[in-house]
Structures are given as C-alpha cells and as structure tokens.
Amino acid sequence: MPVARDALTETPLAIRIVARSAKWVILVLYLVIAITPLLWLTVSAFKTNLEIEIAPFSLPAVWQFRNFANAITISGLHQFFLNSIIVAVVATTLNLLVTSMASFVIAREEFALRELFFTATTAGVLIPIIAFMVPYYTLITHLHLFDRLWALIITYSAINIPISMFLVSSFMKSIPRELEDSAEIDGCSFVQRYWRIILPLARPGLVTAGTFSFIYCWNEFIYALLLTSSRSARTVQLAIRFFTSQFRTDYAGMFAAIVLTMIPTVAVYIFLHDKIISGLTAGAVKG
Amino acid sequence: MRNLSSKSNRNRKWIVLFLTPVGVLFVAFFLYPIVFVTILSFMEWNGIEPMSFIGIGNFRYLFADSVFRTSIQNNVIWALSAALLQIPLALVIALILAREPRGWRFFRTVYFLPNVISLVALAMMWTALYNPEFGLINHLLERVGADHMTRNWLGEIETALPALIFSYQIYIGYFMVIILAGTLSIPKSFYEAAMIDGANVFQQEVHITLPAIRGIIITAGTLAVAFALRQFETTFLMTAGGPANRTPVMGLYMYRRMAGLTYGRAAATGVLIIVLGIVVLSALQRVFGKADAVEDARQ
C-alpha cells in the first residue's frame, strides 16, 4: 500500500527499523503460537506411540496412515460422523428456510411490528444461551424428543435464528426491487416472488448464513451433552469426550480421531474463508 | 387504490404465515426460556414432583456455597484476562495487519483458522499439550534446559486456571477480524493529512486509528467479557473443575446442579449468568460510552 510506505518514510530511521522488525517478530511469533499445536497434533496423528513419547519434534519415520483406520474402528466414529452430518445439514436447511421466509417479509413488506420483530429476533444474539440449560431440557423432554437427533436439529436451528435473520435480511434489503415489480405485473404471486425471484438472488447471503450455521452445528457441545444420552444420537463432539477412555494409552489413535473430527469445518473454512470473514465484519463495520 | 388495498389484504395472510415459523421458534427457544428460568429460580424442583415456591432460597444457597463463589470468581478472572490480554493482543495484531504488510491476507486467514475448530477438539489438544509425560510444553521446556519449570500443568493448583485460560484466549481470530475490518474502513486521506503534518507511524496509530476504532474496541471487549461468562467446554473437558475445586465456572456449576436434579438452583445460576452479562454490558457502556454493542454483535 502506497500510504503505508509513505507513512514509514516520514518516520525517523531508528523508529522505522524497530517498527519494521518488531512487526515481523510479532506476526511470525503469533503464527507459531497459533498454529504449532495444531501442526503437532496433526503430525503426531501419523506417528507411532513410541515416536510421540521419545521424538516429539521430528517427523514420523514412516507415516502411519493406518492410525486413522484404527481410530475409526476403535471409536466407531463413522456412525457419529453420520449423526453430525444429518444434524448440521438438516438444522442448517431448516434454519435457512424459516429465516429466509421471515427475512423476505421484513425486507419487502410494510406491516405493524416489523421493526420490533426484526430487533427482537436479532437481539437474541446477546443472550447467553448456556443459561437456558433447564428450559431447553424440559422443553425437549416434553416434546418427547430427548435423545433423538431431532432435539438437536430443532434446538440448533432456533439458536442460529438471530445471526441468520441479520445476515439474510440485510442481504435481501440490498436486492433491487425492479425485478419483482415487473414480475408482479406479470402476475407473479407472493410465494412465487419469494421462491422464484428473491431466494435465488439472495444466494450469497444464504451461503454466508449457512456457513456460520453449519460450523456452529458441527462444533456444538453443551446441548448435545444435555439433550442426548445414547450412541444412537451421539454427535462427533460428544464422541471426542469418550476418546480418552476408548484409546487409553493409544495417543496416536486418539490424535488421528481428533484430526478427523476437525476436517469438515476446516474444509468449509478453506473453501469459504472470504465469506466467513466478510460475514463477521458485516456487523462490525457500519457505513 | 382499491386494487392496491385488496392486494395488501391478500398479502397480510402470507405475511403472517411467513413470520410464523421464526416466531414460534423464537418464542419457544428465547422468550419462554427467559420467563421459565426466572420463575424457576424462585422454586424448588427436582423435575418430577410439583414445584414449590421458596423465595430467594436458591440464591441464598448459591452464595453460601464456596464452590459457587469460586465459580463466579473464576468467571471474573476469565473476563479480566480477556479484557487485559486477549483484546490487547488482538488489537496489536489487527493494527499491524491494517498497514497491509506483505502477506497480510494470509496471516489473517491462518490466524482465524483455530476459530472454526470446536472447543472440544481444542480442549483435547491442549490436554495433550499440557500432559506431564508426553506433552509438547514440558518437552519444549526440557529442550531449552528449563527442566525445573516442567510440571503437571492442569493438575497443580497454581497453574490449572491460568493453563485453561491461556489455552482458550490465545485464539484471538474473531476479535482480530472485527478490529481489523474497522481499521481498514478508516479513510486513507486521514493518514495522508497526518503525514503532511509530520506524524510518525506510532503517532498516527495513537491519534487517528485508536480514536476512530474506539467503538469497535469496546464492542470486542464487551463480547470477550460476555464469552467469558459463557465458559463451559474448556473447563468441563480439561479439568472438570479440579484440582481441589479450584477451576469451576458458573456454566459448569449449573450443569452439576442439573445433574443433581436441583433444577431451581440450576435456574438461579442461569439467571445470575444473564444478570451478570447485563450488568457488565451496561457498566462498560456507562464507562466507555455507548458502543452499539447490540448492532455490532449482530454480525
């Protein structure tokens, strides 16, 4: 950036040298701190248990790919992966469906309580959801959903309403009205306006909201712990909790299993990090 | 005109229909829980027999329980360390990246990466890092000749809480991203004018950047404190409140009261988490001015 470079030339030489080297020291040091543990975990997942104990800093002599196969056999991770995928995909779909309907009405129609509805649903993000352990537990039990995937699907799609409402409705507000106006003249109904015109145009907003929802659902732990009890409804995050007792001293196997659980969200991040970062900043920087 | 009003009447049905799903879920998962948890905090209830009203009995029990007092105290320590260590670190890194040095987008992307990994996986990873036998941290200390500093990080009373907090607050990605975005939105012309006046880099940061992003720093601080009050996973998985009941937080305390079928006490803990959050939010706003935390937090 020219501005930054000019700024530096205006600065005395000593300060310039200190600032420049301090800058890179901080950036690299923090990079090491933030990433080394993850690299160590990932590389260790390919080692033998002996190597983990006696050679913590070296690469594996032979990359033990079978650690991962063993990890799946020992932990039964494939079943919990399936549960987590079902929960994350269905909850995200449900969340996007209901919030896009409400956002469409908020962005396009005039009606009483419009502002209140929007403010209330989006302000929900400030509430510490953890405080609702007892109400969610009793609610889910009364609905006869305890220990079923539907318990998590409904809970997660509700918890993500505030963020999705904000992201999707602000995106829909930015879509020009002209298309709908001409479609309406052509006899397009209310539902068609939503389904055929606005929803396809709102895709970028839906992708951002969907990404946040998916990552949340995949990583959620507290309500998975509270609202399920058996293996049939166990998600990946809950499964991790049992690794310590399942793998005992097989640290390599345990690390391999943990690495496997990280793959979906890291993959989503690799493909969609621009969406995620712009979604985060949409709220932080106004006008 | 006639045509238009009949159209809006026809639409009214659809408007209601389209708002209903979000409305129902919002009432069931946000409004009803607030009301229910508040009422229940004044009740004694084991989940089976009918509730009975006991006034402020639950709250009196909580404040008489030394484990609960430790929990609140620990939440406060979490919050203070977030405000004094996590946010300043995020700020320094954001200010450096906002000068757009070579590769700044790469740094931003990598720094944020741990934020998409679950707290559960990170907790397991840090438990391994702190492990007294094969953990990387003790290995590193031995490697640099500081054998006397090796210890059972999560098992010893003096180090357990700092070790937990460090493992969580070292990840600044989220705060860095919002502070960075705020800093990047400052018009470049501000800096050009300052340079004509001969201001150096540090003077520019102090006199232009910091005042301009004041609101976002306060928002980040408020959110960091709010997250500190919601702690659960890290403590639950890494120490389960130990050693010697030194590391519990309110979330963990609430979970234990639920497991013990004392739902009234659990609800009272939940109410205190909400109330404490509101108190902190309004205190911060009173001290630093209105930060629009509500707006900003809506991502």
Coordinates of C-alpha atoms in Angstrom, one line a residue:
Chain A
M1 CA 0.0 0.0 0.0
P2 CA 1.5 3.4 -1.0
V3 CA 0.0 5.1 2.0
A4 CA 1.7 2.7 4.4
R5 CA 5.0 3.1 2.7
D6 CA 4.8 6.9 2.7
A7 CA 3.9 6.8 6.3
L8 CA 7.1 4.9 7.0
T9 CA 9.3 7.3 5.0
E10 CA 8.0 10.2 7.1
T11 CA 9.2 8.3 10.3
P12 CA 12.8 8.7 11.7
L13 CA 15.1 5.9 10.7
A14 CA 15.6 4.3 14.1
I15 CA 11.9 4.1 14.7
R16 CA 11.4 2.8 11.2
I17 CA 13.8 -0.1 11.8
V18 CA 12.4 -1.0 15.2
A19 CA 8.8 -0.8 13.9
R20 CA 9.6 -2.9 10.9
S21 CA 11.4 -5.7 12.7
A22 CA 9.0 -5.7 15.7
K23 CA 6.1 -6.0 13.2
W24 CA 7.5 -9.2 11.7
V25 CA 8.6 -10.7 15.0
I26 CA 5.1 -10.3 16.4
L27 CA 3.4 -11.6 13.2
V28 CA 5.6 -14.7 13.0
L29 CA 5.7 -15.4 16.7
Y30 CA 1.9 -15.3 16.9
L31 CA 1.7 -17.5 13.8
V32 CA 3.9 -20.1 15.6
I33 CA 1.8 -19.9 18.8
A34 CA -1.5 -20.2 17.0
I35 CA -0.5 -23.0 14.5
T36 CA 2.2 -25.1 16.2
P37 CA -0.2 -27.0 18.5
L38 CA -2.4 -27.9 15.5
L39 CA 0.6 -29.0 13.4
W40 CA 2.0 -31.0 16.3
L41 CA -1.4 -32.7 16.8
T42 CA -1.7 -33.5 13.1
V43 CA 1.8 -34.8 12.6
S44 CA 1.6 -36.8 15.8
A45 CA -1.5 -38.5 14.4
F46 CA 0.8 -40.1 11.8
K47 CA 3.4 -41.3 14.3
T48 CA 3.7 -44.5 16.4
N49 CA 3.1 -44.1 20.1
L50 CA 6.8 -44.6 20.8
E51 CA 7.7 -41.7 18.5
I52 CA 5.2 -39.4 20.2
E53 CA 7.0 -40.0 23.5
I54 CA 10.6 -40.0 22.5
A55 CA 10.7 -37.8 19.4
P56 CA 8.1 -35.1 19.8
F57 CA 9.8 -32.6 17.4
S58 CA 10.6 -34.9 14.5
L59 CA 8.5 -36.1 11.6
P60 CA 7.4 -39.7 11.7
A61 CA 9.9 -42.2 10.3
V62 CA 7.1 -43.9 8.5
W63 CA 3.8 -42.1 8.1
Q64 CA 1.3 -44.3 9.8
F65 CA -1.9 -43.9 7.7
R66 CA -3.4 -46.9 9.4
N67 CA -3.7 -44.8 12.6
F68 CA -6.8 -43.3 11.0
A69 CA -8.4 -46.6 10.1
N70 CA -7.7 -47.9 13.6
A71 CA -9.2 -44.7 15.1
I72 CA -12.4 -45.2 13.2
T73 CA -12.6 -48.9 14.2
I74 CA -11.9 -48.2 17.9
S75 CA -14.2 -45.2 18.3
G76 CA -17.0 -46.1 15.9
L77 CA -16.5 -42.5 14.6
H78 CA -18.3 -43.2 11.3
Q79 CA -21.6 -43.5 13.0
F80 CA -21.2 -40.3 14.9
F81 CA -20.0 -38.6 11.7
L82 CA -23.2 -39.6 10.1
N83 CA -25.2 -38.2 13.0
S84 CA -23.3 -34.9 13.0
I85 CA -23.8 -34.5 9.2
I86 CA -27.5 -35.2 9.5
V87 CA -27.9 -32.7 12.4
A88 CA -25.8 -30.0 10.7
V89 CA -27.3 -30.3 7.3
V90 CA -31.0 -30.6 8.3
A91 CA -30.7 -27.9 11.1
T92 CA -28.9 -25.5 8.6
T93 CA -31.5 -26.1 5.9
L94 CA -34.4 -25.7 8.3
N95 CA -32.8 -22.5 9.7
L96 CA -32.3 -21.0 6.3
L97 CA -35.8 -21.9 5.2
V98 CA -37.5 -20.2 8.1
T99 CA -35.2 -17.2 8.4
S100 CA -35.3 -16.6 4.6
M101 CA -39.1 -16.5 4.7
A102 CA -39.2 -14.1 7.6
S103 CA -36.4 -12.0 6.1
F104 CA -38.2 -11.8 2.8
V105 CA -41.3 -10.3 4.6
I106 CA -39.1 -8.0 6.7
A107 CA -37.2 -6.8 3.6
R108 CA -40.1 -6.3 1.3
E109 CA -43.4 -5.8 3.1
E110 CA -44.7 -2.9 5.3
F111 CA -46.6 -4.0 8.4
A112 CA -47.0 -3.2 12.0
L113 CA -44.4 -4.6 14.5
R114 CA -42.0 -5.0 11.6
E115 CA -39.2 -3.2 13.4
L116 CA -40.0 -4.9 16.7
F117 CA -39.9 -8.4 15.1
F118 CA -36.5 -7.7 13.5
T119 CA -35.0 -6.1 16.6
A120 CA -36.2 -8.8 18.9
T121 CA -35.1 -11.8 16.8
T122 CA -31.6 -10.3 16.1
A123 CA -31.0 -9.1 19.6
G124 CA -31.2 -12.7 20.7
V125 CA -27.6 -13.0 19.8
L126 CA -26.7 -11.2 23.1
I127 CA -28.4 -13.8 25.3
P128 CA -26.1 -16.3 26.9
I129 CA -27.7 -19.5 25.5
I130 CA -25.9 -21.5 28.1
A131 CA -28.3 -20.1 30.8
F132 CA -31.1 -22.0 29.1
M133 CA -30.0 -25.5 30.1
V134 CA -33.0 -26.2 32.3
P135 CA -35.7 -24.7 29.9
Y136 CA -34.3 -26.5 26.9
Y137 CA -34.0 -29.7 28.7
T138 CA -37.6 -29.6 29.9
L139 CA -38.9 -28.3 26.6
I140 CA -37.2 -31.1 24.6
T141 CA -38.4 -33.7 27.2
H142 CA -42.0 -32.5 26.9
L143 CA -41.8 -32.7 23.1
H144 CA -40.7 -36.3 23.5
L145 CA -37.5 -35.5 21.5
F146 CA -35.0 -36.3 24.2
D147 CA -32.1 -38.5 22.9
R148 CA -33.2 -38.0 19.3
L149 CA -31.4 -36.2 16.5
W150 CA -34.5 -34.0 16.1
A151 CA -33.8 -32.5 19.5
L152 CA -30.5 -31.1 18.3
I153 CA -31.9 -30.2 14.8
I154 CA -34.7 -28.0 16.2
T155 CA -32.5 -26.5 19.0
Y156 CA -29.7 -25.6 16.7
S157 CA -31.9 -24.1 14.0
A158 CA -33.5 -22.0 16.7
I159 CA -30.2 -20.9 18.3
N160 CA -29.0 -19.7 14.9
I161 CA -32.0 -17.5 14.2
P162 CA -30.5 -14.2 15.3
I163 CA -27.4 -14.4 13.2
S164 CA -29.2 -15.7 10.1
M165 CA -32.0 -13.2 10.4
F166 CA -29.4 -10.4 10.4
L167 CA -27.3 -11.7 7.6
V168 CA -30.1 -12.8 5.3
S169 CA -32.5 -9.8 5.8
S170 CA -29.7 -7.3 5.3
F171 CA -28.7 -9.1 2.1
M172 CA -32.3 -9.2 0.9
K173 CA -32.7 -5.5 1.6
S174 CA -29.9 -4.8 -0.8
I175 CA -31.5 -6.6 -3.8
P176 CA -33.1 -4.1 -6.2
R177 CA -36.9 -4.2 -6.4
E178 CA -37.2 -3.7 -10.1
L179 CA -37.2 -7.4 -10.9
E180 CA -40.0 -8.2 -8.5
D181 CA -42.1 -5.2 -9.7
S182 CA -42.1 -6.4 -13.3
A183 CA -42.7 -10.0 -12.2
E184 CA -45.7 -8.8 -10.2
I185 CA -47.1 -7.1 -13.2
D186 CA -46.7 -10.4 -15.0
G187 CA -49.0 -11.9 -12.3
C188 CA -46.4 -13.4 -10.0
S189 CA -47.8 -14.4 -6.7
F190 CA -46.4 -13.7 -3.2
V191 CA -45.0 -17.2 -2.8
Q192 CA -43.5 -17.1 -6.3
R193 CA -41.9 -13.8 -5.6
Y194 CA -40.2 -15.4 -2.6
W195 CA -39.3 -18.8 -4.1
R196 CA -38.5 -17.9 -7.8
I197 CA -37.1 -14.4 -7.5
I198 CA -35.8 -13.4 -4.1
L199 CA -34.5 -16.7 -2.9
P200 CA -32.2 -17.3 -5.9
L201 CA -30.9 -13.7 -5.8
A202 CA -30.2 -14.0 -2.1
R203 CA -27.9 -16.9 -2.5
P204 CA -24.7 -15.2 -1.4
G205 CA -26.4 -14.1 1.8
L206 CA -27.8 -17.6 2.4
V207 CA -24.4 -19.2 1.8
T208 CA -22.8 -16.9 4.5
A209 CA -25.5 -17.6 7.0
G210 CA -25.5 -21.3 6.1
T211 CA -21.7 -21.5 6.6
F212 CA -22.0 -20.0 10.1
S213 CA -24.8 -22.3 11.0
F214 CA -23.0 -25.4 9.7
I215 CA -19.9 -24.6 11.7
Y216 CA -21.9 -23.9 14.8
C217 CA -23.9 -27.2 14.5
W218 CA -20.8 -29.3 13.8
N219 CA -19.0 -27.8 16.8
E220 CA -21.8 -27.5 19.4
F221 CA -21.2 -29.5 22.5
I222 CA -23.3 -28.3 25.5
Y223 CA -26.7 -29.1 24.2
A224 CA -25.6 -32.3 22.6
L225 CA -24.4 -33.3 26.0
L226 CA -27.6 -32.3 27.7
L227 CA -30.2 -33.4 25.2
T228 CA -29.0 -36.8 24.2
S229 CA -27.7 -39.8 26.1
S230 CA -27.3 -42.9 23.9
R231 CA -24.9 -43.8 21.0
S232 CA -27.8 -43.5 18.5
A233 CA -28.0 -39.7 18.9
R234 CA -24.3 -39.1 19.7
T235 CA -22.6 -36.4 17.6
V236 CA -18.9 -36.2 16.8
Q237 CA -18.2 -33.6 19.6
L238 CA -19.7 -35.9 22.2
A239 CA -17.8 -38.8 20.8
I240 CA -14.5 -37.0 21.3
R241 CA -15.2 -36.9 25.0
F242 CA -15.1 -40.7 25.1
F243 CA -11.8 -40.9 23.3
T244 CA -9.7 -40.8 26.5
S245 CA -11.3 -43.9 27.8
Q246 CA -11.5 -45.7 24.4
F247 CA -8.0 -45.2 23.3
R248 CA -6.3 -45.3 26.8
T249 CA -2.6 -45.1 26.0
D250 CA -3.0 -45.2 22.2
Y251 CA -2.3 -41.5 21.8
A252 CA -1.6 -41.7 18.1
G253 CA -5.0 -43.3 17.6
M254 CA -6.7 -40.6 19.7
F255 CA -4.9 -37.8 17.8
A256 CA -5.9 -39.3 14.5
A257 CA -9.6 -39.4 15.6
I258 CA -9.4 -35.8 16.8
V259 CA -7.9 -34.7 13.5
L260 CA -10.7 -36.5 11.6
T261 CA -13.3 -34.5 13.6
M262 CA -11.7 -31.2 12.5
I263 CA -11.8 -31.9 8.8
P264 CA -15.3 -30.8 7.9
T265 CA -15.1 -27.3 9.4
V266 CA -11.6 -26.7 8.3
A267 CA -12.6 -27.8 4.8
V268 CA -15.5 -25.4 4.8
Y269 CA -13.2 -22.7 6.0
I270 CA -10.6 -23.3 3.3
F271 CA -13.2 -23.0 0.6
L272 CA -15.3 -20.2 2.1
H273 CA -13.0 -18.2 4.3
D274 CA -13.8 -15.0 2.4
K275 CA -17.5 -15.5 3.1
I276 CA -16.8 -16.1 6.8
I277 CA -14.6 -13.1 7.3
S278 CA -16.9 -10.8 5.3
G279 CA -19.9 -12.1 7.3
L280 CA -18.1 -11.4 10.6
T281 CA -17.2 -7.9 9.5
A282 CA -20.7 -7.1 8.1
G283 CA -21.9 -6.3 11.6
A284 CA -18.7 -4.8 12.9
V285 CA -18.4 -2.0 10.4
K286 CA -21.4 0.0 9.6
G287 CA -21.4 2.7 6.9
Chain B
M1 CA -56.2 2.4 -5.0
R2 CA -58.8 -0.2 -4.5
N3 CA -56.7 -2.7 -6.2
L4 CA -53.7 -1.9 -4.0
S5 CA -55.5 -2.2 -0.7
S6 CA -57.0 -5.6 -1.7
K7 CA -53.6 -6.7 -2.6
S8 CA -52.2 -5.8 0.8
N9 CA -55.1 -7.6 2.4
R10 CA -54.3 -10.7 0.4
N11 CA -50.7 -10.3 1.4
R12 CA -51.5 -10.0 5.1
K13 CA -52.3 -13.7 5.3
W14 CA -48.9 -14.5 3.7
I15 CA -47.0 -12.1 5.9
V16 CA -48.3 -13.8 9.0
L17 CA -47.7 -17.2 7.5
F18 CA -44.1 -16.4 6.6
L19 CA -43.3 -14.9 10.0
T20 CA -44.9 -17.8 12.0
P21 CA -42.0 -20.4 11.9
V22 CA -39.4 -18.0 13.1
G23 CA -41.9 -16.5 15.5
V24 CA -42.7 -19.9 17.0
L25 CA -39.1 -20.9 17.4
F26 CA -38.2 -17.6 18.8
V27 CA -40.9 -17.8 21.4
A28 CA -40.0 -21.4 22.3
F29 CA -36.2 -21.0 22.4
F30 CA -35.7 -17.4 23.6
L31 CA -38.7 -15.8 25.2
Y32 CA -40.2 -18.8 27.1
P33 CA -36.8 -19.9 28.4
I34 CA -36.2 -16.4 29.9
V35 CA -39.6 -16.4 31.7
F36 CA -39.3 -20.0 32.7
V37 CA -35.8 -19.8 34.1
T38 CA -36.6 -16.7 36.0
I39 CA -39.7 -18.2 37.6
L40 CA -37.9 -21.5 38.3
S41 CA -35.1 -19.7 40.1
F42 CA -37.5 -18.9 43.0
M43 CA -38.7 -22.5 43.1
E44 CA -37.6 -25.8 44.5
W45 CA -38.0 -28.6 41.8
N46 CA -36.5 -32.0 41.2
G47 CA -38.1 -32.3 37.8
I48 CA -40.6 -34.9 38.9
E49 CA -42.7 -33.6 41.8
P50 CA -44.6 -30.3 41.6
M51 CA -42.5 -27.1 42.1
S52 CA -42.7 -25.3 45.3
F53 CA -42.0 -21.6 45.9
I54 CA -39.1 -20.9 48.1
G55 CA -38.4 -17.2 47.5
I56 CA -34.8 -16.3 47.3
G57 CA -33.8 -19.6 48.9
N58 CA -31.9 -20.8 45.8
F59 CA -29.8 -17.6 45.6
R60 CA -29.1 -17.7 49.3
Y61 CA -27.9 -21.3 48.8
L62 CA -25.7 -20.3 45.9
F63 CA -23.9 -17.5 47.7
A64 CA -23.4 -19.7 50.8
D65 CA -21.7 -22.4 48.7
S66 CA -18.0 -21.8 48.4
V67 CA -17.8 -23.7 45.1
F68 CA -20.3 -21.3 43.6
R69 CA -18.3 -18.3 44.9
T70 CA -15.2 -19.8 43.4
S71 CA -17.1 -20.2 40.1
I72 CA -18.1 -16.6 40.0
Q73 CA -14.6 -15.5 40.9
N74 CA -13.2 -17.7 38.1
N75 CA -15.6 -16.2 35.6
V76 CA -14.4 -12.7 36.6
I77 CA -10.8 -13.8 36.2
W78 CA -11.7 -15.2 32.7
A79 CA -13.3 -11.9 31.9
L80 CA -10.4 -9.7 33.2
S81 CA -7.8 -11.7 31.3
A82 CA -9.9 -11.4 28.2
A83 CA -10.0 -7.7 28.6
L84 CA -6.4 -7.2 29.6
L85 CA -4.6 -9.9 27.4
Q86 CA -6.8 -11.2 24.7
I87 CA -8.2 -7.9 23.4
P88 CA -4.9 -6.0 23.5
L89 CA -3.2 -8.9 21.6
A90 CA -5.9 -8.9 19.0
L91 CA -5.6 -5.1 18.8
V92 CA -1.8 -5.1 18.2
I93 CA -2.1 -7.7 15.5
A94 CA -5.0 -6.0 13.8
L95 CA -3.1 -2.7 13.7
I96 CA -0.1 -4.3 12.2
L97 CA -2.2 -6.1 9.6
A98 CA -4.2 -3.0 8.8
R99 CA -0.9 -1.4 7.5
E100 CA -1.3 -4.2 4.9
P101 CA 2.2 -5.7 5.1
R102 CA 3.2 -8.3 2.6
G103 CA 1.0 -11.4 3.0
W104 CA -1.4 -9.8 5.4
R105 CA -4.4 -11.7 4.0
F106 CA -2.5 -14.9 4.5
F107 CA -1.9 -14.0 8.2
R108 CA -5.5 -13.1 8.7
T109 CA -6.7 -16.3 7.2
V110 CA -4.4 -18.5 9.2
Y111 CA -4.9 -16.6 12.5
F112 CA -8.6 -17.1 12.2
L113 CA -8.3 -20.9 11.4
P114 CA -8.4 -22.2 15.0
N115 CA -11.8 -20.3 15.5
V116 CA -13.5 -22.8 13.2
I117 CA -12.3 -25.8 15.2
S118 CA -14.5 -27.0 18.0
L119 CA -13.7 -26.1 21.6
V120 CA -13.9 -29.8 22.4
A121 CA -11.2 -30.7 19.9
L122 CA -9.1 -27.8 21.1
A123 CA -9.6 -28.8 24.7
M124 CA -8.4 -32.4 23.9
M125 CA -5.4 -31.0 22.0
W126 CA -4.4 -28.7 24.9
T127 CA -4.9 -31.5 27.4
A128 CA -2.3 -33.4 25.4
L129 CA 0.0 -30.4 25.1
Y130 CA -0.1 -30.0 28.9
N131 CA 0.3 -33.7 29.6
P132 CA 3.2 -34.1 32.1
E133 CA 4.7 -37.2 30.4
F134 CA 4.5 -36.7 26.6
G135 CA 3.1 -33.1 26.3
L136 CA 4.8 -30.7 23.9
I137 CA 5.1 -28.0 26.6
N138 CA 7.2 -30.0 29.0
H139 CA 9.2 -31.4 26.1
L140 CA 10.0 -27.8 25.0
L141 CA 11.0 -26.7 28.4
E142 CA 13.4 -29.7 28.7
R143 CA 14.8 -29.0 25.3
V144 CA 15.7 -25.4 26.3
G145 CA 17.2 -26.6 29.6
A146 CA 14.4 -25.4 31.8
D147 CA 13.7 -28.8 33.4
H148 CA 12.8 -27.2 36.7
M149 CA 9.8 -25.5 35.1
T150 CA 8.2 -28.7 33.9
R151 CA 5.1 -29.6 35.8
N152 CA 1.7 -31.2 35.7
W153 CA 0.1 -28.0 34.3
L154 CA -3.6 -29.0 34.7
G155 CA -3.1 -31.0 37.9
E156 CA -1.5 -28.4 40.1
I157 CA -3.5 -25.8 41.9
E158 CA -1.3 -22.8 41.0
T159 CA -1.2 -23.5 37.2
A160 CA -4.5 -25.1 36.4
L161 CA -6.7 -22.0 35.9
P162 CA -4.0 -20.0 34.0
A163 CA -3.4 -23.0 31.8
L164 CA -7.1 -23.3 31.0
I165 CA -7.5 -19.6 30.3
F166 CA -4.3 -19.5 28.1
S167 CA -5.5 -22.4 26.0
Y168 CA -8.7 -20.5 25.2
Q169 CA -7.7 -16.9 25.0
I170 CA -4.6 -17.5 22.8
Y171 CA -7.1 -17.7 19.9
I172 CA -7.8 -14.1 19.0
G173 CA -9.1 -14.6 15.5
Y174 CA -12.6 -13.3 15.9
F175 CA -11.6 -10.1 17.7
M176 CA -8.7 -9.5 15.3
V177 CA -11.0 -9.8 12.3
I178 CA -13.6 -7.3 13.6
I179 CA -10.9 -4.8 14.8
L180 CA -9.0 -5.2 11.5
A181 CA -12.2 -4.5 9.5
G182 CA -12.9 -1.4 11.5
T183 CA -9.3 -0.1 11.0
L184 CA -9.3 -0.8 7.3
S185 CA -12.5 1.3 6.9
I186 CA -10.7 4.4 8.1
P187 CA -10.3 6.7 5.0
K188 CA -6.6 6.7 3.9
S189 CA -6.8 10.5 3.5
F190 CA -6.8 10.9 7.3
Y191 CA -3.3 9.4 7.3
E192 CA -2.1 11.4 4.4
A193 CA -3.1 14.6 6.2
A194 CA -1.2 13.4 9.3
M195 CA 1.9 12.7 7.3
I196 CA 1.9 16.1 5.9
D197 CA 2.0 17.3 9.5
G198 CA 5.0 15.0 10.1
A199 CA 3.3 12.4 12.3
N200 CA 5.2 9.1 12.5
V201 CA 3.6 5.7 12.5
F202 CA 3.1 5.5 16.2
Q203 CA 1.6 9.0 16.4
Q204 CA -0.7 8.1 13.6
E205 CA -2.0 5.0 15.4
V206 CA -2.5 6.8 18.7
H207 CA -4.1 9.9 17.3
I208 CA -6.0 8.6 14.3
T209 CA -6.6 4.9 14.4
L210 CA -7.4 4.3 18.1
P211 CA -10.0 7.1 18.4
A212 CA -11.6 6.0 15.1
I213 CA -12.0 2.4 16.2
R214 CA -12.8 3.1 19.8
G215 CA -16.3 1.8 19.4
I216 CA -15.2 -1.5 17.9
I217 CA -12.6 -2.0 20.6
I218 CA -15.3 -1.5 23.2
T219 CA -17.6 -3.9 21.3
A220 CA -14.8 -6.5 21.1
G221 CA -14.1 -6.1 24.8
T222 CA -17.8 -6.4 25.6
L223 CA -18.1 -9.6 23.6
A224 CA -14.9 -11.0 25.1
V225 CA -16.3 -10.5 28.6
A226 CA -19.7 -11.9 27.5
F227 CA -17.9 -15.0 26.2
A228 CA -16.0 -15.3 29.5
L229 CA -19.3 -15.6 31.3
R230 CA -20.4 -18.4 29.0
Q231 CA -17.4 -20.6 29.6
F232 CA -18.1 -24.3 29.8
E233 CA -16.4 -26.7 27.4
T234 CA -12.8 -25.9 28.2
T235 CA -13.2 -26.3 31.9
F236 CA -15.6 -29.3 31.7
L237 CA -13.3 -31.3 29.5
M238 CA -9.8 -30.3 30.7
T239 CA -10.1 -30.2 34.5
A240 CA -13.8 -30.8 35.3
G241 CA -13.5 -28.1 37.9
G242 CA -10.4 -29.6 39.6
P243 CA -7.9 -29.8 41.1
A244 CA -9.5 -29.4 44.6
N245 CA -12.5 -27.5 43.1
R246 CA -10.3 -24.5 42.1
T247 CA -11.3 -24.1 38.4
P248 CA -15.1 -24.4 38.1
V249 CA -17.1 -21.7 36.3
M250 CA -20.8 -20.8 36.6
G251 CA -21.8 -22.8 33.5
L252 CA -20.2 -26.0 34.9
Y253 CA -21.7 -25.3 38.3
M254 CA -25.2 -25.0 36.7
Y255 CA -24.6 -28.3 34.8
R256 CA -23.7 -30.0 38.1
R257 CA -26.9 -28.7 39.8
M258 CA -28.9 -30.1 36.9
A259 CA -27.2 -33.4 37.1
G260 CA -28.1 -33.4 40.9
L261 CA -31.8 -32.8 40.0
T262 CA -31.8 -29.4 41.8
Y263 CA -33.3 -27.6 38.9
G264 CA -34.2 -24.5 41.0
R265 CA -30.6 -23.9 41.9
A266 CA -29.5 -24.6 38.3
A267 CA -32.1 -22.0 37.1
A268 CA -30.9 -19.5 39.7
T269 CA -27.3 -19.9 38.4
G270 CA -28.7 -19.3 34.8
V271 CA -30.4 -16.1 35.9
L272 CA -27.2 -14.9 37.5
I273 CA -25.3 -15.6 34.3
I274 CA -27.8 -13.5 32.4
V275 CA -28.0 -10.7 35.0
L276 CA -24.2 -10.5 35.3
G277 CA -24.0 -10.2 31.5
I278 CA -26.4 -7.3 31.5
V279 CA -24.6 -5.6 34.4
V280 CA -21.2 -5.9 32.7
L281 CA -22.7 -4.7 29.4
S282 CA -24.3 -1.6 31.0
A283 CA -21.3 -0.9 33.2
L284 CA -19.0 -0.9 30.1
Q285 CA -21.4 1.3 28.2
R286 CA -21.5 3.7 31.2
V287 CA -17.7 3.9 31.4
F288 CA -16.9 4.0 27.8
G289 CA -20.0 5.4 26.2
K290 CA -22.5 3.7 24.0
A291 CA -20.7 1.3 21.7
D292 CA -23.6 0.0 19.8
A293 CA -22.7 -3.5 21.0
V294 CA -26.1 -4.7 20.0
E295 CA -25.7 -3.6 16.5
D296 CA -22.1 -4.8 16.2
A297 CA -22.8 -8.2 17.8
R298 CA -25.4 -9.0 15.2
Q299 CA -22.6 -9.9 12.9

